[in-house]
PDB file of C-alpha atoms in Angstrom:
ATOM      1  CA  MET D   1     -63.158  65.475 166.032  1.00  0.00           C
ATOM      2  CA  ASP D   2     -65.661  68.149 165.049  1.00  0.00           C
ATOM      3  CA  THR D   3     -68.431  66.432 163.118  1.00  0.00           C
ATOM      4  CA  THR D   4     -70.568  69.546 162.696  1.00  0.00           C
ATOM      5  CA  LYS D   5     -72.164  69.459 159.269  1.00  0.00           C
ATOM      6  CA  VAL D   6     -71.649  72.583 157.217  1.00  0.00           C
ATOM      7  CA  THR D   7     -74.781  73.491 155.302  1.00  0.00           C
ATOM      8  CA  LYS D   8     -74.394  75.481 152.131  1.00  0.00           C
ATOM      9  CA  PRO D   9     -76.660  78.514 151.892  1.00  0.00           C
ATOM     10  CA  ALA D  10     -79.660  77.978 149.653  1.00  0.00           C
ATOM     11  CA  ARG D  11     -79.398  79.539 146.230  1.00  0.00           C
ATOM     12  CA  LYS D  12     -81.433  82.705 146.131  1.00  0.00           C
ATOM     13  CA  LEU D  13     -84.014  82.702 143.370  1.00  0.00           C
ATOM     14  CA  LEU D  14     -84.395  85.855 141.322  1.00  0.00           C
ATOM     15  CA  LYS D  15     -87.685  87.634 141.742  1.00  0.00           C
ATOM     16  CA  ILE D  16     -89.533  87.595 138.421  1.00  0.00           C
ATOM     17  CA  LYS D  17     -89.801  91.076 136.982  1.00  0.00           C
ATOM     18  CA  ARG D  18     -93.182  92.326 135.873  1.00  0.00           C
ATOM     19  CA  CYS D  19     -93.833  90.929 132.393  1.00  0.00           C
ATOM     20  CA  GLY D  20     -96.256  92.165 129.766  1.00  0.00           C
ATOM     21  CA  ALA D  21     -97.252  90.364 126.570  1.00  0.00           C
ATOM     22  CA  VAL D  22     -97.492  91.888 123.107  1.00  0.00           C
ATOM     23  CA  ILE D  23     -99.625  89.633 120.914  1.00  0.00           C
ATOM     24  CA  VAL D  24     -99.121  90.509 117.261  1.00  0.00           C
ATOM     25  CA  ALA D  25    -102.110  89.780 115.013  1.00  0.00           C
ATOM     26  CA  ALA D  26    -101.857  92.509 112.388  1.00  0.00           C
ATOM     27  CA  GLY D  27    -100.887  90.487 109.312  1.00  0.00           C
ATOM     28  CA  SER D  28    -102.816  90.404 106.051  1.00  0.00           C
ATOM     29  CA  ALA D  29    -103.029  86.573 105.969  1.00  0.00           C
ATOM     30  CA  SER D  30    -102.072  86.653 102.280  1.00  0.00           C
ATOM     31  CA  ARG D  31    -101.211  82.923 102.264  1.00  0.00           C
ATOM     32  CA  MET D  32    -104.486  81.792 103.834  1.00  0.00           C
ATOM     33  CA  GLY D  33    -106.500  81.607 100.615  1.00  0.00           C
ATOM     34  CA  GLY D  34    -109.088  84.173 101.689  1.00  0.00           C
ATOM     35  CA  ILE D  35    -109.354  82.924 105.295  1.00  0.00           C
ATOM     36  CA  ASP D  36    -108.850  85.581 107.968  1.00  0.00           C
ATOM     37  CA  LYS D  37    -106.580  83.529 110.228  1.00  0.00           C
ATOM     38  CA  VAL D  38    -106.920  85.841 113.231  1.00  0.00           C
ATOM     39  CA  MET D  39    -110.649  85.118 113.336  1.00  0.00           C
ATOM     40  CA  ALA D  40    -110.486  81.566 111.964  1.00  0.00           C
ATOM     41  CA  GLU D  41    -112.332  79.169 114.254  1.00  0.00           C
ATOM     42  CA  LEU D  42    -110.644  76.505 116.328  1.00  0.00           C
ATOM     43  CA  ASP D  43    -112.997  74.355 118.371  1.00  0.00           C
ATOM     44  CA  GLY D  44    -115.761  76.922 118.020  1.00  0.00           C
ATOM     45  CA  GLU D  45    -113.875  80.088 118.882  1.00  0.00           C
ATOM     46  CA  PRO D  46    -111.574  82.499 117.018  1.00  0.00           C
ATOM     47  CA  MET D  47    -107.887  81.626 116.979  1.00  0.00           C
ATOM     48  CA  ILE D  48    -106.886  84.927 118.585  1.00  0.00           C
ATOM     49  CA  VAL D  49    -109.060  84.153 121.618  1.00  0.00           C
ATOM     50  CA  ARG D  50    -107.252  80.865 122.224  1.00  0.00           C
ATOM     51  CA  THR D  51    -103.881  82.614 122.031  1.00  0.00           C
ATOM     52  CA  VAL D  52    -104.887  85.422 124.389  1.00  0.00           C
ATOM     53  CA  ARG D  53    -106.538  83.085 126.910  1.00  0.00           C
ATOM     54  CA  THR D  54    -103.306  81.167 127.534  1.00  0.00           C
ATOM     55  CA  PHE D  55    -101.473  84.408 128.349  1.00  0.00           C
ATOM     56  CA  GLN D  56    -104.392  85.513 130.507  1.00  0.00           C
ATOM     57  CA  GLU D  57    -104.132  82.296 132.527  1.00  0.00           C
ATOM     58  CA  CYS D  58    -100.318  82.351 132.849  1.00  0.00           C
ATOM     59  CA  ASP D  59     -99.257  83.691 136.261  1.00  0.00           C
ATOM     60  CA  VAL D  60     -96.015  85.338 135.078  1.00  0.00           C
ATOM     61  CA  ILE D  61     -97.901  87.569 132.612  1.00  0.00           C
ATOM     62  CA  LYS D  62     -99.304  90.701 134.225  1.00  0.00           C
ATOM     63  CA  GLU D  63    -100.769  92.615 131.291  1.00  0.00           C
ATOM     64  CA  ILE D  64    -101.510  92.094 127.600  1.00  0.00           C
ATOM     65  CA  VAL D  65    -101.537  94.367 124.566  1.00  0.00           C
ATOM     66  CA  ILE D  66    -102.959  93.061 121.275  1.00  0.00           C
ATOM     67  CA  VAL D  67    -101.786  94.571 117.996  1.00  0.00           C
ATOM     68  CA  THR D  68    -104.094  94.042 115.038  1.00  0.00           C
ATOM     69  CA  ARG D  69    -105.516  95.547 111.860  1.00  0.00           C
ATOM     70  CA  PRO D  70    -107.668  98.685 112.286  1.00  0.00           C
ATOM     71  CA  ASP D  71    -110.774  96.828 111.101  1.00  0.00           C
ATOM     72  CA  LEU D  72    -110.355  94.193 113.810  1.00  0.00           C
ATOM     73  CA  ILE D  73    -109.780  96.462 116.817  1.00  0.00           C
ATOM     74  CA  VAL D  74    -113.432  96.598 117.900  1.00  0.00           C
ATOM     75  CA  PRO D  75    -114.215  92.901 117.194  1.00  0.00           C
ATOM     76  CA  ILE D  76    -111.142  91.761 119.140  1.00  0.00           C
ATOM     77  CA  MET D  77    -111.921  94.167 121.993  1.00  0.00           C
ATOM     78  CA  ASP D  78    -115.368  92.584 122.212  1.00  0.00           C
ATOM     79  CA  LEU D  79    -114.011  89.029 122.035  1.00  0.00           C
ATOM     80  CA  CYS D  80    -111.437  89.693 124.757  1.00  0.00           C
ATOM     81  CA  SER D  81    -113.610  91.803 127.048  1.00  0.00           C
ATOM     82  CA  GLY D  82    -113.599  89.046 129.661  1.00  0.00           C
ATOM     83  CA  PHE D  83    -109.794  88.967 129.960  1.00  0.00           C
ATOM     84  CA  ASP D  84    -108.812  91.484 132.622  1.00  0.00           C
ATOM     85  CA  LYS D  85    -105.115  91.427 131.695  1.00  0.00           C
ATOM     86  CA  VAL D  86    -105.883  92.848 128.238  1.00  0.00           C
ATOM     87  CA  LYS D  87    -105.174  96.553 128.653  1.00  0.00           C
ATOM     88  CA  LEU D  88    -105.283  97.758 125.046  1.00  0.00           C
ATOM     89  CA  VAL D  89    -105.976  96.643 121.496  1.00  0.00           C
ATOM     90  CA  VAL D  90    -104.023  98.869 119.121  1.00  0.00           C
ATOM     91  CA  ALA D  91    -103.560  99.209 115.370  1.00  0.00           C
ATOM     92  CA  GLY D  92    -100.448  97.696 113.850  1.00  0.00           C
ATOM     93  CA  GLY D  93     -98.005  99.240 111.422  1.00  0.00           C
ATOM     94  CA  ALA D  94     -96.851  98.567 107.885  1.00  0.00           C
ATOM     95  CA  SER D  95     -94.541  95.738 108.986  1.00  0.00           C
ATOM     96  CA  ARG D  96     -94.393  93.223 111.806  1.00  0.00           C
ATOM     97  CA  GLN D  97     -91.424  95.066 113.277  1.00  0.00           C
ATOM     98  CA  GLU D  98     -93.370  98.315 113.365  1.00  0.00           C
ATOM     99  CA  SER D  99     -96.365  96.528 114.897  1.00  0.00           C
ATOM    100  CA  VAL D 100     -94.171  95.103 117.668  1.00  0.00           C
ATOM    101  CA  GLU D 101     -92.789  98.555 118.443  1.00  0.00           C
ATOM    102  CA  LEU D 102     -96.310  99.980 118.646  1.00  0.00           C
ATOM    103  CA  GLY D 103     -97.308  97.169 121.003  1.00  0.00           C
ATOM    104  CA  LEU D 104     -94.276  97.716 123.240  1.00  0.00           C
ATOM    105  CA  ASN D 105     -95.095 101.426 123.447  1.00  0.00           C
ATOM    106  CA  ALA D 106     -98.608 100.555 124.632  1.00  0.00           C
ATOM    107  CA  LEU D 107     -97.389  98.573 127.661  1.00  0.00           C
ATOM    108  CA  SER D 108     -97.455 100.337 131.018  1.00  0.00           C
ATOM    109  CA  ASP D 109     -94.384 101.930 132.601  1.00  0.00           C
ATOM    110  CA  LYS D 110     -94.357  99.181 135.251  1.00  0.00           C
ATOM    111  CA  ILE D 111     -93.414  96.497 132.716  1.00  0.00           C
ATOM    112  CA  LYS D 112     -89.767  95.349 132.795  1.00  0.00           C
ATOM    113  CA  LEU D 113     -89.990  92.242 130.549  1.00  0.00           C
ATOM    114  CA  ALA D 114     -91.856  91.954 127.244  1.00  0.00           C
ATOM    115  CA  ALA D 115     -93.093  88.637 125.830  1.00  0.00           C
ATOM    116  CA  ILE D 116     -93.723  89.002 122.093  1.00  0.00           C
ATOM    117  CA  GLN D 117     -96.112  86.404 120.697  1.00  0.00           C
ATOM    118  CA  ASP D 118     -97.469  85.590 117.246  1.00  0.00           C
ATOM    119  CA  GLY D 119    -101.252  85.775 117.417  1.00  0.00           C
ATOM    120  CA  ALA D 120    -101.322  82.877 114.949  1.00  0.00           C
ATOM    121  CA  ARG D 121     -99.785  80.423 117.444  1.00  0.00           C
ATOM    122  CA  PRO D 122    -103.022  79.382 119.177  1.00  0.00           C
ATOM    123  CA  LEU D 123    -101.682  76.163 120.729  1.00  0.00           C
ATOM    124  CA  ILE D 124     -99.109  77.887 122.930  1.00  0.00           C
ATOM    125  CA  THR D 125     -99.044  76.484 126.478  1.00  0.00           C
ATOM    126  CA  TRP D 126     -98.481  78.269 129.757  1.00  0.00           C
ATOM    127  CA  GLN D 127     -95.476  76.032 130.401  1.00  0.00           C
ATOM    128  CA  VAL D 128     -93.628  77.361 127.332  1.00  0.00           C
ATOM    129  CA  ILE D 129     -94.489  80.946 128.289  1.00  0.00           C
ATOM    130  CA  ASP D 130     -93.302  80.384 131.849  1.00  0.00           C
ATOM    131  CA  ARG D 131     -89.974  78.870 130.749  1.00  0.00           C
ATOM    132  CA  ALA D 132     -89.242  81.717 128.353  1.00  0.00           C
ATOM    133  CA  VAL D 133     -90.132  84.439 130.865  1.00  0.00           C
ATOM    134  CA  ARG D 134     -88.042  82.913 133.642  1.00  0.00           C
ATOM    135  CA  ALA D 135     -85.045  82.558 131.316  1.00  0.00           C
ATOM    136  CA  ALA D 136     -85.353  86.156 130.129  1.00  0.00           C
ATOM    137  CA  ASN D 137     -85.619  87.242 133.742  1.00  0.00           C
ATOM    138  CA  SER D 138     -82.129  85.801 134.281  1.00  0.00           C
ATOM    139  CA  TYR D 139     -80.474  86.362 130.882  1.00  0.00           C
ATOM    140  CA  GLY D 140     -82.257  89.411 129.447  1.00  0.00           C
ATOM    141  CA  ALA D 141     -83.370  87.610 126.274  1.00  0.00           C
ATOM    142  CA  ALA D 142     -84.907  84.171 125.727  1.00  0.00           C
ATOM    143  CA  ALA D 143     -86.974  82.198 123.247  1.00  0.00           C
ATOM    144  CA  PRO D 144     -88.417  78.685 122.954  1.00  0.00           C
ATOM    145  CA  ALA D 145     -87.158  76.434 120.166  1.00  0.00           C
ATOM    146  CA  ILE D 146     -87.336  72.854 118.955  1.00  0.00           C
ATOM    147  CA  PRO D 147     -84.668  70.800 117.135  1.00  0.00           C
ATOM    148  CA  VAL D 148     -84.875  70.762 113.337  1.00  0.00           C
ATOM    149  CA  LYS D 149     -85.754  67.316 111.967  1.00  0.00           C
ATOM    150  CA  ASP D 150     -85.069  67.878 108.275  1.00  0.00           C
ATOM    151  CA  THR D 151     -81.691  68.428 106.688  1.00  0.00           C
ATOM    152  CA  ILE D 152     -81.422  72.124 105.803  1.00  0.00           C
ATOM    153  CA  LYS D 153     -79.719  73.348 102.631  1.00  0.00           C
ATOM    154  CA  ILE D 154     -78.503  76.863 101.932  1.00  0.00           C
ATOM    155  CA  VAL D 155     -79.546  77.412  98.325  1.00  0.00           C
ATOM    156  CA  ILE D 156     -78.518  80.323  96.109  1.00  0.00           C
ATOM    157  CA  GLY D 157     -79.712  80.546  92.526  1.00  0.00           C
ATOM    158  CA  GLY D 158     -81.176  77.068  92.692  1.00  0.00           C
ATOM    159  CA  VAL D 159     -77.860  75.525  93.705  1.00  0.00           C
ATOM    160  CA  VAL D 160     -76.896  74.102  97.102  1.00  0.00           C
ATOM    161  CA  LYS D 161     -74.071  76.170  98.577  1.00  0.00           C
ATOM    162  CA  GLU D 162     -73.889  74.697 102.061  1.00  0.00           C
ATOM    163  CA  THR D 163     -75.427  72.068 104.340  1.00  0.00           C
ATOM    164  CA  PRO D 164     -75.320  73.206 107.985  1.00  0.00           C
ATOM    165  CA  ASP D 165     -74.890  70.598 110.703  1.00  0.00           C
ATOM    166  CA  ARG D 166     -78.439  69.672 111.697  1.00  0.00           C
ATOM    167  CA  LYS D 167     -77.371  69.124 115.315  1.00  0.00           C
ATOM    168  CA  THR D 168     -76.732  72.872 115.626  1.00  0.00           C
ATOM    169  CA  LEU D 169     -80.073  73.963 114.132  1.00  0.00           C
ATOM    170  CA  GLN D 170     -83.248  74.776 116.025  1.00  0.00           C
ATOM    171  CA  ALA D 171     -86.562  76.244 114.900  1.00  0.00           C
ATOM    172  CA  VAL D 172     -87.362  79.251 117.068  1.00  0.00           C
ATOM    173  CA  GLN D 173     -90.921  79.859 118.239  1.00  0.00           C
ATOM    174  CA  THR D 174     -92.681  82.552 120.263  1.00  0.00           C
ATOM    175  CA  PRO D 175     -93.066  84.039 122.799  1.00  0.00           C
ATOM    176  CA  GLN D 176     -89.669  85.668 122.534  1.00  0.00           C
ATOM    177  CA  VAL D 177     -89.064  87.476 125.815  1.00  0.00           C
ATOM    178  CA  PHE D 178     -86.730  90.385 126.522  1.00  0.00           C
ATOM    179  CA  ASP D 179     -85.754  93.079 128.929  1.00  0.00           C
ATOM    180  CA  ILE D 180     -88.059  95.781 127.606  1.00  0.00           C
ATOM    181  CA  ASP D 181     -85.380  98.457 127.255  1.00  0.00           C
ATOM    182  CA  LEU D 182     -83.172  95.991 125.367  1.00  0.00           C
ATOM    183  CA  ILE D 183     -85.802  95.051 122.786  1.00  0.00           C
ATOM    184  CA  ARG D 184     -86.933  98.640 122.314  1.00  0.00           C
ATOM    185  CA  GLY D 185     -83.362  99.720 121.649  1.00  0.00           C
ATOM    186  CA  ALA D 186     -82.677  96.746 119.372  1.00  0.00           C
ATOM    187  CA  LEU D 187     -85.756  97.341 117.230  1.00  0.00           C
ATOM    188  CA  GLN D 188     -85.039 101.047 117.004  1.00  0.00           C
ATOM    189  CA  LYS D 189     -81.474 100.331 115.872  1.00  0.00           C
ATOM    190  CA  ALA D 190     -82.706  97.851 113.259  1.00  0.00           C
ATOM    191  CA  ARG D 191     -85.192 100.408 111.963  1.00  0.00           C
ATOM    192  CA  LEU D 192     -82.579 103.160 111.728  1.00  0.00           C
ATOM    193  CA  ASP D 193     -80.196 100.779 109.964  1.00  0.00           C
ATOM    194  CA  LYS D 194     -83.015  99.648 107.641  1.00  0.00           C
ATOM    195  CA  ALA D 195     -82.132  96.086 108.614  1.00  0.00           C
ATOM    196  CA  ASP D 196     -84.518  93.307 107.626  1.00  0.00           C
ATOM    197  CA  VAL D 197     -84.841  91.246 110.816  1.00  0.00           C
ATOM    198  CA  THR D 198     -86.875  88.058 110.531  1.00  0.00           C
ATOM    199  CA  ASP D 199     -87.786  87.898 114.221  1.00  0.00           C
ATOM    200  CA  ASP D 200     -87.291  89.885 117.411  1.00  0.00           C
ATOM    201  CA  CYS D 201     -84.323  87.783 118.500  1.00  0.00           C
ATOM    202  CA  SER D 202     -82.509  88.812 115.318  1.00  0.00           C
ATOM    203  CA  ALA D 203     -82.754  92.456 116.321  1.00  0.00           C
ATOM    204  CA  VAL D 204     -81.143  91.705 119.686  1.00  0.00           C
ATOM    205  CA  GLU D 205     -78.478  89.485 118.115  1.00  0.00           C
ATOM    206  CA  ARG D 206     -77.438  92.402 115.882  1.00  0.00           C
ATOM    207  CA  LEU D 207     -76.319  94.192 119.044  1.00  0.00           C
ATOM    208  CA  GLY D 208     -74.022  91.302 119.936  1.00  0.00           C
ATOM    209  CA  MET D 209     -76.335  90.075 122.676  1.00  0.00           C
ATOM    210  CA  SER D 210     -76.934  86.377 123.361  1.00  0.00           C
ATOM    211  CA  VAL D 211     -80.410  84.847 123.448  1.00  0.00           C
ATOM    212  CA  LYS D 212     -81.067  81.970 125.845  1.00  0.00           C
ATOM    213  CA  ILE D 213     -82.927  79.079 124.217  1.00  0.00           C
ATOM    214  CA  VAL D 214     -85.476  77.107 126.248  1.00  0.00           C
ATOM    215  CA  GLU D 215     -87.488  74.012 125.391  1.00  0.00           C
ATOM    216  CA  GLY D 216     -90.317  74.746 122.981  1.00  0.00           C
ATOM    217  CA  ASP D 217     -93.270  72.582 121.985  1.00  0.00           C
ATOM    218  CA  GLU D 218     -93.859  70.863 118.631  1.00  0.00           C
ATOM    219  CA  ARG D 219     -97.553  71.726 118.946  1.00  0.00           C
ATOM    220  CA  ASN D 220     -96.765  75.446 119.141  1.00  0.00           C
ATOM    221  CA  ILE D 221     -97.112  75.831 115.384  1.00  0.00           C
ATOM    222  CA  LYS D 222     -97.663  79.082 113.508  1.00  0.00           C
ATOM    223  CA  VAL D 223    -100.786  79.032 111.338  1.00  0.00           C
ATOM    224  CA  THR D 224     -99.742  80.548 108.015  1.00  0.00           C
ATOM    225  CA  THR D 225    -101.564  78.422 105.405  1.00  0.00           C
ATOM    226  CA  PRO D 226    -104.894  76.550 105.233  1.00  0.00           C
ATOM    227  CA  MET D 227    -102.932  73.320 105.755  1.00  0.00           C
ATOM    228  CA  ASP D 228    -101.524  74.717 109.011  1.00  0.00           C
ATOM    229  CA  LEU D 229    -105.071  75.433 110.158  1.00  0.00           C
ATOM    230  CA  MET D 230    -106.064  71.825 109.496  1.00  0.00           C
ATOM    231  CA  VAL D 231    -103.038  70.597 111.460  1.00  0.00           C
ATOM    232  CA  ALA D 232    -103.871  72.944 114.351  1.00  0.00           C
ATOM    233  CA  LYS D 233    -107.409  71.546 114.519  1.00  0.00           C
ATOM    234  CA  MET D 234    -106.097  67.967 114.651  1.00  0.00           C
ATOM    235  CA  LEU D 235    -103.529  68.857 117.339  1.00  0.00           C
ATOM    236  CA  LEU D 236    -106.205  70.586 119.379  1.00  0.00           C
ATOM    237  CA  GLU D 237    -108.304  67.442 119.354  1.00  0.00           C
ATOM    238  CA  GLU D 238    -105.326  65.447 120.647  1.00  0.00           C
ATOM    239  CA  MET D 239    -104.695  67.987 123.410  1.00  0.00           C
ATOM    240  CA  LYS D 240    -108.204  67.680 124.857  1.00  0.00           C
TER     241      LYS D 240
END
């Protein structure tokens, strides 16, 4: 009897396409009570520096474009002068969507994947970035998310209309990563349709495309209010 063992061929891993990051930090910080959140200090350095450094140190990210307010272009260029992956710091637009498009246009022609990150998520880890990029490399669109803990109500006119099943709900974070031609086309279509998309995934979903969800991190919070800044400082102390 032939006892020769048949070995299955090893699964071929996809080569990771060249990925660039667009870090969006062009907001007015209207809910921060006079604090400029982009430059707000965390452990002795501006929040934007912490965000950029993690992308600088992540192997799957090859270049970085920062989108910010015109008055912050020079200060952020100076702060990030030691990060060789930062290619440009450009002025944002009138909306986040417009700012993302401007950032995408500033990436080099070699970039095939774009990781779009909120500048106000300073506790992002390289592990979350890596997971999202690798998923987008395979699926074309990916984002990190965490399960929702609270019961969510759909409220219209102060009255509850629906209670979605909490098991199906997840809070999406950034970076949201896409094939660069896909996200450019999706954002352009949303702009032409005058569609109000709440995040970059929404623009892609409008085209009927699926977005792969990967494991996020509860510490990857977005700093929007002074309370968020206090929480970020406490989380940072725990992460040391």
